[in-house]
RNA sequence: GGGGGCGUAGCUCAGUUUGGUUAGAGCACUCGACUGUCACUCGAGAGGUCGCGGGUUCGAGCCCCGUCGCUCCCGCCA
């Protein structure tokens, strides 16, 4: 870290340096003026270091400058590294056993009073996020965010080295691309040369990486910036980074091995050893047992089908539902019988917000059943629920597409309440065999669950050639503790099959297919190897590994939930002149479409 | 597009329940004192469009309507 202006970085000095004369530069983190003595905690990205000013070694001018300098100002100084006497050691500071006896100091970057504090007292809350984003240059000085971005850097380097070492080429793809008709909304960029025509920013480099395979670059990766114009969340930004990977002459297992190795390397870089191979579960099992395609395996609370038992009960609600072809599924919550009526009502509200009509409850306490079902139970049917004393059973009688998400939410909330989640556990999971298509319950129209370039399971296509809704996709997701880290698939490399996929998705017109996806179909027709790949949400991985509560804490300049950048103020209105040149007319707000 | 939370000094917050004199505290800031502090301590001071607009009222930080911003969630995110 030595330069012509400094010999050392603050956090890298230690007892071994005692006696050395050093030149330092950094920010005034805090200062303490005791009259005759002045102390400054000097900060740079490597850490904090105490500067000491006293009449025995500093000039009166230096002490006066130190006493007057404001926090967050940048100073240069010269002094001697001194060991602190035993009773003056600060055990809470990494460099707390030394200090610098400063002989000269220069304020090179005086700072106005900071708009928000960088140095916080113990227990002092952070400034509001709005202010942190508006004054991001200050917020980024906080050691927490500095550490997050340093870890992010290390994870990027590990990714590049891991993939490069295995023959993967880092290849770039365009940022100005073609709008895609499906999927998320595109960010559009007007063309000046062709008024009325638009580029789109890429949602992912999907088609380009497949064309790389057609061109013979059989192992590709990219740390790719992607853009989606959808509403934000704590774990969703409009502009984000993927580790994008594609390879040729491979099958699913090859991708699994590579991905497990890469994730292992990333977790190791952050100090965690993880299993060499991840657990596996089919999509169907995940939905049946957890009601969710990215189950959190750190706790049990599995869902079960209780339809057979309910069929024996003369209970109107469930009888009607069963007669209509629905199922009754539910879960048993050990200890849940102790919850109050209100607490269980809150669970029901969760289930309802997910679309369920209600949440049926059965309690067993002091050897007796309690709840609307209780009077319908016989010894035999009661036993089938297998409730222990203190258990609460919760059921939803509905079609799977309603019951699964509702029970998923109830299950998650129960785990939180019962404190069943081990924060230190890491349950990595491959979810396999996603369905190829999703059927609109009203229109029957098919939509791709993964994306239209995913290959279908060949057995399914053969067994049910006329029922594409029953085809499984050769798609896979990596899930950690209920969070999706990434996903991918084996792609369709046969242009005729790809064309049929478009037809199934409602793009039947050949001319239309060529217009939208011609460049991919041409690539496939020119000789395509079997290929597939995967993409990881890099920001989310960085967030998990730095234990940050929000994606915004691992992105240097993030957007707000309204997709605004508070620091530079984007987006902004542009001048009429610029719009004219682009051939664009803006509707005033309130104009109807 | 929908629902919840928040918005008072540079920062973090109290005050809003039940409208009533001059809107408070801690930190930061300014000035002063202090030779071993490390969240230094002590004394003094300055600092306010109570997000913004409108309404009700003799009187609004507080009640009502609207609006803006941040945030969490649902929808959305092939």
PDB file of C-alpha atoms (C1' of nucleotides) in Angstrom, chain B residues 1 9 12 18 27-28 41-43 55 59 63-64 71-72:
ATOM      1  C1'   G B   1     -51.439  -1.964  -9.573  1.00  0.00           C
ATOM      2  C1'   A B   9     -32.670  20.047  14.908  1.00  0.00           C
ATOM      3  C1'   U B  12     -30.975   9.080  16.252  1.00  0.00           C
ATOM      4  C1'   U B  18     -57.152  13.509  25.116  1.00  0.00           C
ATOM      5  C1'   C B  27     -24.928  12.547  19.700  1.00  0.00           C
ATOM      6  C1'   A B  28     -22.677  15.880  16.170  1.00  0.00           C
ATOM      7  C1'   U B  41     -14.800  14.462  30.723  1.00  0.00           C
ATOM      8  C1'   C B  42     -16.755  19.248  32.380  1.00  0.00           C
ATOM      9  C1'   G B  43     -19.039  24.304  31.325  1.00  0.00           C
ATOM     10  C1'   G B  55     -59.094  21.849   5.142  1.00  0.00           C
ATOM     11  C1'   G B  59     -56.048  27.723  18.254  1.00  0.00           C
ATOM     12  C1'   C B  63     -57.729  15.833  13.754  1.00  0.00           C
ATOM     13  C1'   C B  64     -59.508  15.338   8.244  1.00  0.00           C
ATOM     14  C1'   U B  71     -39.018   1.003   3.451  1.00  0.00           C
ATOM     15  C1'   C B  72     -41.380  -4.133   4.001  1.00  0.00           C
TER      16        C B  72
END
